[in-house]
């Protein structure tokens, strides 16, 4: 049976308890460098098209030149409630999941030093501001479920064991009986984990120097044949966000030219809980297995943004901003385990044949039917440099009736960089290495993108109505392996009430995009499958603000 292969977009290249050199850090770099609609309810209601606008707390992390337009001091807070919904199709089955999360996408204060309108001079003062903004949300959950009649993840385990070629004696020495954990500088203890749980076994002989292995459940089946049916289930839950503190100043020259700069202190916090189950239909050795992976990453970084807005007249404005790459120092921790549910493990002799007692009855290993082994927790520190972002915008004002705003932004995702201090050979592989790692992987997988945003506001007395749309282009290069469009579409609606001393704004945003996940890979592309995941995010944000 040929299974449809979909391009892999996942947090890990596969589900196989990876060592450092097996993790897809290039895709991680993209995940941590991405952004979503953020800021106040006003700017979110406009689809994020704010580069030529101003006088909003969202300007601190967007175009700080907008601070120069403030005539009064202001503070605001923007709580939000978001729902992430997913639909995953895997081997003919569709599974739906969802996750609700509360957040505060923006809070801040601006202190204006604008001159009175009657004051002389072309220098019209400015404003200083401090804000906290959420740049991206990692809240999500998806699950998929299907019957695989061709392969098991244990086939991948056997492939990894044979690729490594470690001897039986080496794998035994990588297991600590006291802590019931495995560890290895080569693969983090993954191969020893498979060996210790009997998911892989030596071929033909128990010689301690043997370095060939097979998948125990399929030992009597010829390669490529239809093996025991396997029910495969996976659930991945992610939490966290990329957020930023901004300290900014914006000035006003002659009520025509506005300029500003902002220092951003970025914070990254990401967690994932990955659970993968296999149940063997009519299994001979195992009833099933469960893999658990807990992954956490935290870090801080810094960037700088500068921008200008030119107010040609009361109708037309031009804006531009540039944000430097964010340089992160990141620290990740990783923990994994395998739970196996055994029926019976054959006891093999030195030549790999099942032993029998003096009456000819087969002998089995005397161990608990359920058994758990963990890899020793590991940690790893590295640096990530995100791409820069250049934005340009125009705005047309329709008197007191409202305005239309449009933005274009350029982001070169192929310029992301990874660095680490450590073993020289790993350092070279990590920074310059293969497709799953470093600069080579980034340059081969990703491309520069041009994103578009457009929004409008209708005004009637104290009432405001808003709408917007944002198009985020696919950052992946077209290739034979990439047959999935990762374009992200964002829609928004909003409104509000503006009074002399305070205001309330409301916005609802909806975004959608496709991704994929492959639980494991094998040399034969027809032997494994990928899940196609449709992601939809709905967010409701309210901004409460006062002038002083």
Short mmCIF file of C-alpha atoms in Angstrom, two decimals:
data_model
loop_
_atom_site.label_atom_id
_atom_site.label_comp_id
_atom_site.label_asym_id
_atom_site.label_seq_id
_atom_site.Cartn_x
_atom_site.Cartn_y
_atom_site.Cartn_z
CA UNK A 1 0.00 0.00 0.00
CA UNK A 2 1.49 3.32 -1.05
CA UNK A 3 0.93 6.02 1.55
CA UNK A 4 0.71 9.65 0.55
CA UNK A 5 3.75 11.66 1.57
CA UNK A 6 3.23 15.29 2.53
CA UNK A 7 5.97 17.84 3.15
CA UNK A 8 7.08 17.78 6.78
CA UNK A 9 6.53 20.88 8.86
CA UNK A 10 7.07 19.87 12.45
CA UNK A 11 8.85 20.90 15.61
CA UNK A 12 11.07 17.88 15.17
CA UNK A 13 12.18 16.19 11.98
CA UNK A 14 10.62 12.97 13.31
CA UNK A 15 9.29 11.48 16.51
CA UNK A 16 12.31 9.38 17.32
CA UNK A 17 13.73 10.76 20.56
CA UNK A 18 16.32 12.76 18.66
CA UNK A 19 19.86 13.58 19.57
CA UNK A 20 21.12 17.09 18.94
CA UNK A 21 22.26 16.27 15.41
CA UNK A 22 18.86 14.79 14.51
CA UNK A 23 16.69 17.70 15.60
CA UNK A 24 15.35 20.03 12.94
CA UNK A 25 16.81 23.28 14.25
CA UNK A 26 16.22 25.00 10.91
CA UNK A 27 12.45 24.59 11.33
CA UNK A 28 12.80 25.61 14.98
CA UNK A 29 14.47 28.83 13.83
CA UNK A 30 11.49 29.57 11.58
CA UNK A 31 9.02 28.84 14.38
CA UNK A 32 10.75 31.22 16.79
CA UNK A 33 11.22 33.93 14.12
CA UNK A 34 7.57 34.01 13.06
CA UNK A 35 4.97 36.57 14.05
CA UNK A 36 1.22 36.92 14.17
CA UNK A 37 -1.21 39.84 14.43
CA UNK A 38 -0.34 41.66 17.63
CA UNK A 39 -0.70 44.98 19.41
CA UNK A 40 -3.81 46.86 20.47
CA UNK A 41 -7.35 46.02 19.39
CA UNK A 42 -7.25 49.04 17.08
CA UNK A 43 -4.21 47.84 15.13
CA UNK A 44 -5.38 44.22 15.12
CA UNK A 45 -8.77 45.33 13.77
CA UNK A 46 -6.91 46.95 10.87
CA UNK A 47 -5.14 43.71 9.96
CA UNK A 48 -1.87 45.11 11.32
CA UNK A 49 -1.66 47.80 8.60
CA UNK A 50 -0.17 50.48 10.85
CA UNK A 51 3.17 51.66 9.41
CA UNK A 52 1.81 55.02 8.18
CA UNK A 53 -0.52 55.53 11.15
CA UNK A 54 0.40 56.51 14.68
CA UNK A 55 -0.77 57.74 18.07
CA UNK A 56 -1.29 54.16 19.24
CA UNK A 57 0.55 52.06 21.81
CA UNK A 58 1.05 49.44 19.13
CA UNK A 59 3.46 51.88 17.46
CA UNK A 60 6.15 51.08 20.04
CA UNK A 61 6.71 47.62 18.54
CA UNK A 62 5.59 48.56 15.00
CA UNK A 63 6.70 51.97 13.79
CA UNK A 64 7.92 54.09 16.74
CA UNK A 65 7.63 57.23 14.60
CA UNK A 66 3.94 57.05 15.48
CA UNK A 67 4.77 58.25 19.00
CA UNK A 68 5.53 61.69 17.56
CA UNK A 69 1.82 62.10 16.78
CA UNK A 70 0.73 61.94 20.42
CA UNK A 71 -0.84 65.13 21.77
CA UNK A 72 -1.75 63.65 25.17
CA UNK A 73 -0.28 61.04 27.45
CA UNK A 74 -2.01 57.66 27.41
CA UNK A 75 -2.01 54.20 28.92
CA UNK A 76 -3.90 51.08 27.86
CA UNK A 77 -4.20 47.36 28.48
CA UNK A 78 -5.40 44.75 25.97
CA UNK A 79 -6.57 41.38 27.35
CA UNK A 80 -7.48 38.69 24.83
CA UNK A 81 -9.03 35.24 24.58
CA UNK A 82 -7.92 32.96 21.77
CA UNK A 83 -8.99 29.59 20.40
CA UNK A 84 -6.72 27.36 18.32
CA UNK A 85 -8.59 24.72 16.33
CA UNK A 86 -7.00 22.00 14.21
CA UNK A 87 -8.16 19.29 11.84
CA UNK A 88 -5.62 16.56 11.05
CA UNK A 89 -6.03 13.96 8.27
CA UNK A 90 -3.92 10.79 8.60
CA UNK A 91 -4.31 7.53 6.62
CA UNK A 92 -7.97 8.17 5.85
CA UNK A 93 -9.01 9.46 9.28
CA UNK A 94 -9.69 13.06 10.36
CA UNK A 95 -9.24 14.17 13.98
CA UNK A 96 -10.28 17.56 15.37
CA UNK A 97 -8.76 19.27 18.40
CA UNK A 98 -8.90 22.69 20.05
CA UNK A 99 -7.27 24.78 22.74
CA UNK A 100 -8.47 27.93 24.56
CA UNK A 101 -5.97 30.41 26.02
CA UNK A 102 -6.00 33.81 27.73
CA UNK A 103 -3.29 36.38 27.01
CA UNK A 104 -2.41 40.06 27.19
CA UNK A 105 -1.11 40.98 23.73
CA UNK A 106 -0.37 44.60 24.63
CA UNK A 107 -0.04 46.88 27.66
CA UNK A 108 1.83 50.15 27.92
CA UNK A 109 2.06 53.84 28.68
CA UNK A 110 3.10 56.90 26.67
CA UNK A 111 4.19 60.23 28.15
CA UNK A 112 3.69 63.07 25.71
CA UNK A 113 5.74 66.29 25.67
CA UNK A 114 3.97 67.79 22.66
CA UNK A 115 3.97 71.57 22.42
CA UNK A 116 0.80 73.59 22.43
CA UNK A 117 -0.47 74.43 18.96
CA UNK A 118 0.20 78.12 19.55
CA UNK A 119 3.83 77.54 20.61
CA UNK A 120 6.40 78.85 18.08
CA UNK A 121 9.00 76.76 16.26
CA UNK A 122 9.01 73.79 13.92
CA UNK A 123 10.08 71.35 16.62
CA UNK A 124 6.74 70.20 18.05
CA UNK A 125 7.98 67.93 20.81
CA UNK A 126 7.56 64.20 21.09
CA UNK A 127 6.61 61.28 23.33
CA UNK A 128 8.34 58.57 25.34
CA UNK A 129 6.73 55.18 25.84
CA UNK A 130 7.15 51.76 27.41
CA UNK A 131 5.10 48.75 26.35
CA UNK A 132 4.84 44.99 26.55
CA UNK A 133 3.59 43.18 23.46
CA UNK A 134 3.09 39.56 22.44
CA UNK A 135 4.67 39.05 19.02
CA UNK A 136 3.62 35.44 18.50
CA UNK A 137 1.56 32.80 20.28
CA UNK A 138 2.55 29.13 20.40
CA UNK A 139 -0.76 27.95 21.90
CA UNK A 140 -1.93 24.98 19.86
CA UNK A 141 -2.95 21.34 19.95
CA UNK A 142 -3.42 18.74 17.25
CA UNK A 143 -3.97 14.99 17.15
CA UNK A 144 -4.16 12.31 14.48
CA UNK A 145 -5.10 8.64 14.41
CA UNK A 146 -4.89 5.92 11.76
CA UNK A 147 -4.30 2.23 11.02
CA UNK A 148 -0.96 1.56 9.34
CA UNK A 149 -0.70 -1.82 7.60
CA UNK A 150 2.82 -1.24 6.27
CA UNK A 151 5.16 -0.10 9.04
CA UNK A 152 5.68 0.79 12.69
CA UNK A 153 7.84 3.39 14.36
CA UNK A 154 9.84 0.41 15.65
CA UNK A 155 11.04 -0.04 12.05
CA UNK A 156 12.54 3.41 12.34
CA UNK A 157 14.13 2.46 15.66
CA UNK A 158 15.80 -0.55 14.00
CA UNK A 159 16.97 1.63 11.12
CA UNK A 160 18.50 4.14 13.56
CA UNK A 161 20.21 1.37 15.52
CA UNK A 162 21.76 -0.06 12.36
CA UNK A 163 22.78 3.39 11.14
CA UNK A 164 24.63 3.98 14.37
CA UNK A 165 26.21 0.50 14.41
CA UNK A 166 26.87 0.41 18.15
CA UNK A 167 27.64 -2.98 19.68
CA UNK A 168 25.39 -4.78 22.16
CA UNK A 169 27.99 -4.19 24.84
CA UNK A 170 28.02 -0.43 24.12
CA UNK A 171 24.24 -0.18 24.36
CA UNK A 172 24.22 -2.11 27.63
CA UNK A 173 26.80 0.27 29.07
CA UNK A 174 24.65 3.27 28.10
CA UNK A 175 21.90 2.09 30.46
CA UNK A 176 21.91 3.01 34.16
CA UNK A 177 20.03 0.37 36.16
CA UNK A 178 19.83 2.57 39.25
CA UNK A 179 18.05 5.48 37.55
CA UNK A 180 16.45 3.39 34.78
CA UNK A 181 17.72 5.89 32.20
CA UNK A 182 19.86 5.78 29.09
CA UNK A 183 22.38 8.35 27.94
CA UNK A 184 24.90 8.71 25.14
CA UNK A 185 26.97 11.56 23.70
CA UNK A 186 26.13 10.17 20.26
CA UNK A 187 22.33 10.13 20.25
CA UNK A 188 21.20 11.16 23.73
CA UNK A 189 20.59 7.51 24.67
CA UNK A 190 17.92 6.86 22.04
CA UNK A 191 19.38 3.62 20.62
CA UNK A 192 20.03 2.20 24.08
CA UNK A 193 16.43 3.07 24.96
CA UNK A 194 15.09 1.02 22.04
CA UNK A 195 17.44 -1.83 22.93
CA UNK A 196 16.60 -1.84 26.64
CA UNK A 197 12.85 -2.00 25.96
CA UNK A 198 13.37 -4.89 23.46
CA UNK A 199 11.89 -2.84 20.63
CA UNK A 200 15.07 -3.68 18.70
CA UNK A 201 17.13 -6.83 19.10
CA UNK A 202 20.48 -8.12 17.78
CA UNK A 203 20.32 -10.04 14.50
CA UNK A 204 21.25 -13.71 14.71
CA UNK A 205 23.48 -13.63 17.76
CA UNK A 206 23.75 -12.21 21.25
CA UNK A 207 27.48 -11.68 20.85
CA UNK A 208 28.32 -8.50 22.80
CA UNK A 209 30.17 -7.22 19.73
CA UNK A 210 27.19 -7.65 17.42
CA UNK A 211 26.04 -4.35 15.86
CA UNK A 212 23.13 -5.41 13.62
CA UNK A 213 19.54 -5.11 14.84
CA UNK A 214 15.97 -5.87 13.82
CA UNK A 215 12.50 -4.80 14.89
CA UNK A 216 11.35 -7.55 17.29
CA UNK A 217 7.64 -7.49 16.46
CA UNK A 218 8.33 -8.10 12.74
CA UNK A 219 11.15 -10.61 13.10
CA UNK A 220 9.33 -13.39 11.26
CA UNK A 221 7.98 -11.21 8.44
CA UNK A 222 9.87 -10.71 5.17
CA UNK A 223 11.02 -7.15 4.45
CA UNK A 224 8.41 -5.16 2.53
CA UNK A 225 5.52 -7.52 3.31
CA UNK A 226 2.27 -6.49 4.95
CA UNK A 227 3.04 -6.74 8.65
CA UNK A 228 0.91 -6.60 11.77
CA UNK A 229 -1.61 -3.75 11.55
CA UNK A 230 -0.66 -0.90 13.84
CA UNK A 231 -2.98 1.75 15.20
CA UNK A 232 -0.96 4.96 15.38
CA UNK A 233 -2.04 7.96 17.45
CA UNK A 234 -0.26 11.20 18.17
CA UNK A 235 -1.14 14.28 20.23
CA UNK A 236 1.03 17.38 20.35
CA UNK A 237 0.24 20.25 22.72
CA UNK A 238 2.26 23.46 22.60
CA UNK A 239 2.20 26.52 24.85
CA UNK A 240 4.16 29.74 25.26
CA UNK A 241 4.78 32.92 23.32
CA UNK A 242 7.35 35.28 21.88
CA UNK A 243 6.94 38.61 23.66
CA UNK A 244 8.79 41.88 23.85
CA UNK A 245 9.32 44.92 26.07
CA UNK A 246 9.81 48.12 24.09
CA UNK A 247 11.30 51.43 25.22
CA UNK A 248 10.71 54.04 22.54
CA UNK A 249 10.78 57.72 21.69
CA UNK A 250 9.11 59.51 18.80
CA UNK A 251 9.54 63.12 17.70
CA UNK A 252 7.55 65.59 15.62
CA UNK A 253 9.07 68.12 13.24
CA UNK A 254 6.69 70.73 11.86
CA UNK A 255 3.71 68.35 12.06
CA UNK A 256 5.05 66.91 8.81
CA UNK A 257 7.92 64.58 9.62
CA UNK A 258 7.64 62.11 12.47
CA UNK A 259 10.53 59.88 13.45
CA UNK A 260 11.20 57.41 16.23
CA UNK A 261 13.32 54.60 17.57
CA UNK A 262 12.63 51.69 19.87
CA UNK A 263 14.76 49.24 21.82
CA UNK A 264 13.17 45.81 22.10
CA UNK A 265 13.96 43.29 24.83
CA UNK A 266 12.56 40.01 23.54
CA UNK A 267 11.53 36.98 25.56
CA UNK A 268 10.91 33.51 24.13
CA UNK A 269 9.06 30.81 26.06
CA UNK A 270 8.01 27.59 24.32
CA UNK A 271 6.90 24.20 25.61
CA UNK A 272 5.68 21.10 23.80
CA UNK A 273 4.26 17.83 25.11
CA UNK A 274 4.38 15.11 22.50
CA UNK A 275 2.65 11.75 23.00
CA UNK A 276 2.78 9.01 20.39
CA UNK A 277 0.99 5.64 20.81
CA UNK A 278 1.08 2.44 18.80
CA UNK A 279 -1.27 -0.49 19.40
CA UNK A 280 -0.43 -3.72 17.60
CA UNK A 281 -3.44 -5.58 16.23
CA UNK A 282 -2.77 -9.28 16.87
CA UNK A 283 0.75 -8.50 18.07
CA UNK A 284 2.97 -11.46 18.91
CA UNK A 285 5.54 -9.78 21.15
CA UNK A 286 4.04 -6.39 22.07
CA UNK A 287 0.55 -5.04 22.63
CA UNK A 288 1.83 -1.55 22.03
CA UNK A 289 4.15 1.26 23.00
CA UNK A 290 3.94 4.91 24.05
CA UNK A 291 6.58 7.55 23.44
CA UNK A 292 6.51 10.70 25.56
CA UNK A 293 8.58 13.78 24.82
CA UNK A 294 8.73 16.98 26.86
CA UNK A 295 10.55 19.89 25.27
CA UNK A 296 11.11 23.36 26.74
CA UNK A 297 13.01 26.36 25.46
CA UNK A 298 13.52 29.74 27.03
CA UNK A 299 15.63 32.71 26.12
CA UNK A 300 16.04 36.44 25.83
CA UNK A 301 17.17 38.66 23.01
CA UNK A 302 17.35 42.23 21.79
CA UNK A 303 16.54 44.22 18.67
CA UNK A 304 16.24 47.81 17.51
CA UNK A 305 13.55 49.49 15.41
CA UNK A 306 13.67 52.86 13.67
CA UNK A 307 10.95 54.49 11.60
CA UNK A 308 9.62 57.61 9.93
CA UNK A 309 6.19 58.90 8.90
CA UNK A 310 5.75 61.74 6.44
CA UNK A 311 2.46 63.62 6.56
CA UNK A 312 2.23 65.19 3.12
CA UNK A 313 -1.14 66.77 3.85
CA UNK A 314 -4.36 66.03 5.70
CA UNK A 315 -5.15 63.22 3.24
CA UNK A 316 -1.95 61.35 2.49
CA UNK A 317 0.76 59.80 4.70
CA UNK A 318 3.80 57.64 4.00
CA UNK A 319 5.57 55.47 6.58
CA UNK A 320 8.59 53.19 6.77
CA UNK A 321 10.27 51.19 9.52
CA UNK A 322 13.18 48.81 9.88
CA UNK A 323 13.65 46.23 12.64
CA UNK A 324 17.07 44.66 13.09
CA UNK A 325 17.45 40.92 13.58
CA UNK A 326 16.69 39.74 17.10
CA UNK A 327 19.69 37.98 18.62
CA UNK A 328 18.49 35.35 21.11
CA UNK A 329 20.38 33.37 23.69
CA UNK A 330 18.34 30.17 24.05
CA UNK A 331 18.40 27.29 26.50
CA UNK A 332 16.50 24.09 25.74
CA UNK A 333 15.75 21.06 27.88
CA UNK A 334 14.49 17.72 26.63
CA UNK A 335 13.14 14.63 28.37
CA UNK A 336 11.73 11.47 26.82
CA UNK A 337 10.51 8.01 27.74
CA UNK A 338 9.16 4.82 26.19
CA UNK A 339 6.43 2.72 27.79
CA UNK A 340 6.07 -0.78 26.35
CA UNK A 341 3.24 -3.25 26.89
CA UNK A 342 4.63 -6.72 26.23
CA UNK A 343 2.92 -10.00 25.53
CA UNK A 344 6.03 -12.17 25.70
CA UNK A 345 9.69 -11.55 24.89
CA UNK A 346 11.35 -14.69 23.46
CA UNK A 347 14.53 -15.71 25.26
CA UNK A 348 17.21 -16.09 22.60
CA UNK A 349 20.37 -18.17 22.70
CA UNK A 350 23.83 -17.10 21.59
CA UNK A 351 22.92 -17.72 17.93
CA UNK A 352 19.66 -15.77 18.10
CA UNK A 353 17.34 -18.80 18.32
CA UNK A 354 14.60 -19.04 20.93
CA UNK A 355 15.61 -21.19 23.87
CA UNK A 356 13.46 -24.10 25.10
CA UNK A 357 13.28 -25.98 28.38
CA UNK A 358 14.02 -29.71 28.81
CA UNK A 359 10.50 -30.52 27.62
CA UNK A 360 10.85 -28.46 24.45
CA UNK A 361 8.65 -25.58 25.58
CA UNK A 362 9.73 -22.08 24.45
CA UNK A 363 11.29 -19.85 27.10
CA UNK A 364 10.58 -16.16 27.55
CA UNK A 365 12.34 -13.27 29.29
CA UNK A 366 11.17 -12.92 32.89
CA UNK A 367 10.25 -9.21 33.02
CA UNK A 368 7.20 -7.12 33.84
CA UNK A 369 4.61 -6.95 31.04
CA UNK A 370 4.63 -3.14 31.27
CA UNK A 371 7.96 -1.40 31.41
CA UNK A 372 9.17 2.20 31.17
CA UNK A 373 12.66 3.48 30.37
CA UNK A 374 13.68 7.14 30.12
CA UNK A 375 16.51 8.96 28.48
CA UNK A 376 18.51 11.08 30.89
CA UNK A 377 17.30 14.71 30.76
CA UNK A 378 19.52 16.85 28.58
CA UNK A 379 20.02 20.56 28.04
CA UNK A 380 21.58 22.58 25.26
CA UNK A 381 22.38 26.27 24.80
CA UNK A 382 22.65 28.08 21.49
CA UNK A 383 22.11 31.44 19.80
CA UNK A 384 19.51 32.28 17.18
CA UNK A 385 19.56 35.36 14.96
CA UNK A 386 16.18 36.05 13.37
CA UNK A 387 15.78 37.86 10.02
CA UNK A 388 15.39 41.63 9.84
CA UNK A 389 12.06 43.16 8.83
CA UNK A 390 11.57 46.17 6.56
CA UNK A 391 8.10 47.71 6.28
CA UNK A 392 6.54 50.45 4.19
CA UNK A 393 3.03 51.86 4.36
CA UNK A 394 0.58 54.42 3.02
CA UNK A 395 -2.57 55.86 4.54
CA UNK A 396 -5.37 57.90 2.98
CA UNK A 397 -7.58 59.92 5.31
CA UNK A 398 -11.15 60.71 4.33
CA UNK A 399 -11.61 63.80 6.46
CA UNK A 400 -13.36 62.94 9.70
CA UNK A 401 -14.97 59.91 8.08
CA UNK A 402 -12.05 57.52 8.53
CA UNK A 403 -9.05 56.23 6.60
CA UNK A 404 -7.61 53.37 4.54
CA UNK A 405 -4.15 52.01 5.34
CA UNK A 406 -1.92 49.51 3.51
CA UNK A 407 1.46 47.96 4.38
CA UNK A 408 4.06 45.82 2.67
CA UNK A 409 6.86 44.10 4.59
CA UNK A 410 9.97 42.22 3.52
CA UNK A 411 11.44 39.39 5.65
CA UNK A 412 14.43 37.31 4.41
CA UNK A 413 13.94 34.04 6.31
CA UNK A 414 16.94 32.52 4.53
CA UNK A 415 19.24 34.81 6.56
CA UNK A 416 18.46 33.24 9.95
CA UNK A 417 21.57 32.06 11.79
CA UNK A 418 22.38 29.49 14.48
CA UNK A 419 25.48 29.44 16.68
CA UNK A 420 26.69 27.44 19.65
CA UNK A 421 29.73 27.09 21.88
CA UNK A 422 30.69 23.47 22.34
CA UNK A 423 32.42 20.52 20.73
CA UNK A 424 34.19 21.73 17.59
CA UNK A 425 32.80 19.04 15.27
CA UNK A 426 29.25 19.51 16.52
CA UNK A 427 29.65 23.29 16.39
CA UNK A 428 30.55 23.07 12.70
CA UNK A 429 27.67 20.68 11.95
CA UNK A 430 25.19 22.78 13.90
CA UNK A 431 26.16 26.09 12.34
CA UNK A 432 27.00 24.97 8.80
CA UNK A 433 25.65 21.44 8.63
CA UNK A 434 23.15 19.25 6.87
CA UNK A 435 19.54 19.91 5.85
CA UNK A 436 18.19 19.54 9.39
CA UNK A 437 20.71 21.94 10.87
CA UNK A 438 22.36 25.28 10.60
CA UNK A 439 22.87 27.76 7.82
CA UNK A 440 22.88 25.15 5.05
CA UNK A 441 19.49 23.82 6.11
CA UNK A 442 18.11 27.34 6.46
CA UNK A 443 19.32 28.43 3.03
CA UNK A 444 18.07 25.25 1.37
CA UNK A 445 14.61 25.29 2.96
CA UNK A 446 13.62 28.95 3.31
CA UNK A 447 13.25 32.04 1.17
CA UNK A 448 12.59 35.76 1.48
CA UNK A 449 8.93 36.78 1.59
CA UNK A 450 6.86 39.87 0.92
CA UNK A 451 3.76 40.20 3.11
CA UNK A 452 0.79 42.50 2.54
CA UNK A 453 -1.64 44.13 4.96
CA UNK A 454 -4.62 46.40 4.36
CA UNK A 455 -7.16 47.91 6.73
CA UNK A 456 -9.72 50.64 7.08
CA UNK A 457 -11.59 52.59 9.73
CA UNK A 458 -14.99 54.26 9.47
CA UNK A 459 -15.76 57.04 11.95
CA UNK A 460 -19.10 58.44 13.04
CA UNK A 461 -19.07 60.75 16.04
CA UNK A 462 -17.59 58.68 18.88
CA UNK A 463 -18.02 55.35 17.07
CA UNK A 464 -15.34 53.46 15.14
CA UNK A 465 -15.74 50.47 12.81
CA UNK A 466 -12.69 48.64 11.42
CA UNK A 467 -11.76 45.81 9.11
CA UNK A 468 -8.52 44.37 7.82
CA UNK A 469 -6.73 41.61 5.95
CA UNK A 470 -3.13 40.35 6.11
CA UNK A 471 -1.36 37.98 3.73
CA UNK A 472 1.73 36.18 5.07
CA UNK A 473 3.60 34.47 2.24
CA UNK A 474 4.99 30.92 2.33
CA UNK A 475 8.55 31.06 3.78
CA UNK A 476 9.46 27.64 2.32
CA UNK A 477 11.21 27.37 -1.02
CA UNK A 478 9.32 25.39 -3.68
CA UNK A 479 10.85 21.94 -4.09
CA UNK A 480 9.84 18.37 -5.02
CA UNK A 481 9.66 17.58 -1.30
CA UNK A 482 7.50 20.62 -0.57
CA UNK A 483 4.04 20.17 -2.06
CA UNK A 484 2.28 22.10 0.70
CA UNK A 485 1.35 25.79 0.62
CA UNK A 486 2.16 27.38 4.01
CA UNK A 487 0.63 30.76 3.18
CA UNK A 488 -1.15 32.28 6.17
CA UNK A 489 -4.32 34.37 5.70
CA UNK A 490 -5.54 36.73 8.43
CA UNK A 491 -8.94 38.45 8.60
CA UNK A 492 -10.06 40.98 11.19
CA UNK A 493 -13.08 43.04 12.26
CA UNK A 494 -13.33 45.57 15.03
CA UNK A 495 -14.89 48.65 16.48
CA UNK A 496 -14.72 51.02 19.37
CA UNK A 497 -15.86 54.10 21.22
CA UNK A 498 -13.66 57.23 21.59
CA UNK A 499 -14.44 59.79 24.28
CA UNK A 500 -12.37 62.79 25.44
CA UNK A 501 -10.77 60.96 28.39
CA UNK A 502 -10.96 57.27 27.57
CA UNK A 503 -11.70 54.73 24.87
CA UNK A 504 -12.66 51.08 24.41
CA UNK A 505 -11.75 49.07 21.32
CA UNK A 506 -12.71 45.52 20.35
CA UNK A 507 -11.30 43.32 17.59
CA UNK A 508 -11.80 39.76 16.38
CA UNK A 509 -9.12 38.15 14.25
CA UNK A 510 -9.21 34.88 12.35
CA UNK A 511 -6.21 33.23 10.70
CA UNK A 512 -5.68 29.96 8.89
CA UNK A 513 -2.85 28.00 7.34
CA UNK A 514 -1.77 24.43 6.59
CA UNK A 515 1.05 22.41 8.09
CA UNK A 516 2.05 18.76 8.22
CA UNK A 517 3.62 16.28 10.59
CA UNK A 518 5.41 13.02 9.87
CA UNK A 519 5.72 10.82 12.98
CA UNK A 520 8.71 8.94 11.54
CA UNK A 521 10.49 8.36 8.25
CA UNK A 522 11.95 5.29 6.51
CA UNK A 523 14.22 4.89 3.47
CA UNK A 524 11.24 3.68 1.40
CA UNK A 525 8.88 6.64 0.97
CA UNK A 526 5.94 4.32 0.39
CA UNK A 527 6.30 2.83 3.89
CA UNK A 528 5.21 5.77 6.02
CA UNK A 529 2.63 8.54 6.04
CA UNK A 530 2.23 12.20 6.98
CA UNK A 531 -0.65 14.02 8.62
CA UNK A 532 -2.04 17.09 6.84
CA UNK A 533 -3.04 19.64 9.47
CA UNK A 534 -5.41 22.57 8.91
CA UNK A 535 -4.85 25.24 11.56
CA UNK A 536 -7.39 27.93 12.45
CA UNK A 537 -6.94 30.60 15.11
CA UNK A 538 -9.64 32.94 16.41
CA UNK A 539 -8.73 35.72 18.81
CA UNK A 540 -10.88 38.33 20.57
CA UNK A 541 -9.04 41.30 22.07
CA UNK A 542 -10.34 44.30 24.02
CA UNK A 543 -8.31 47.45 24.67
CA UNK A 544 -9.15 49.77 27.57
CA UNK A 545 -7.31 53.09 27.48
CA UNK A 546 -7.30 56.49 29.14
CA UNK A 547 -5.73 59.86 28.31
CA UNK A 548 -4.03 62.00 30.92
#
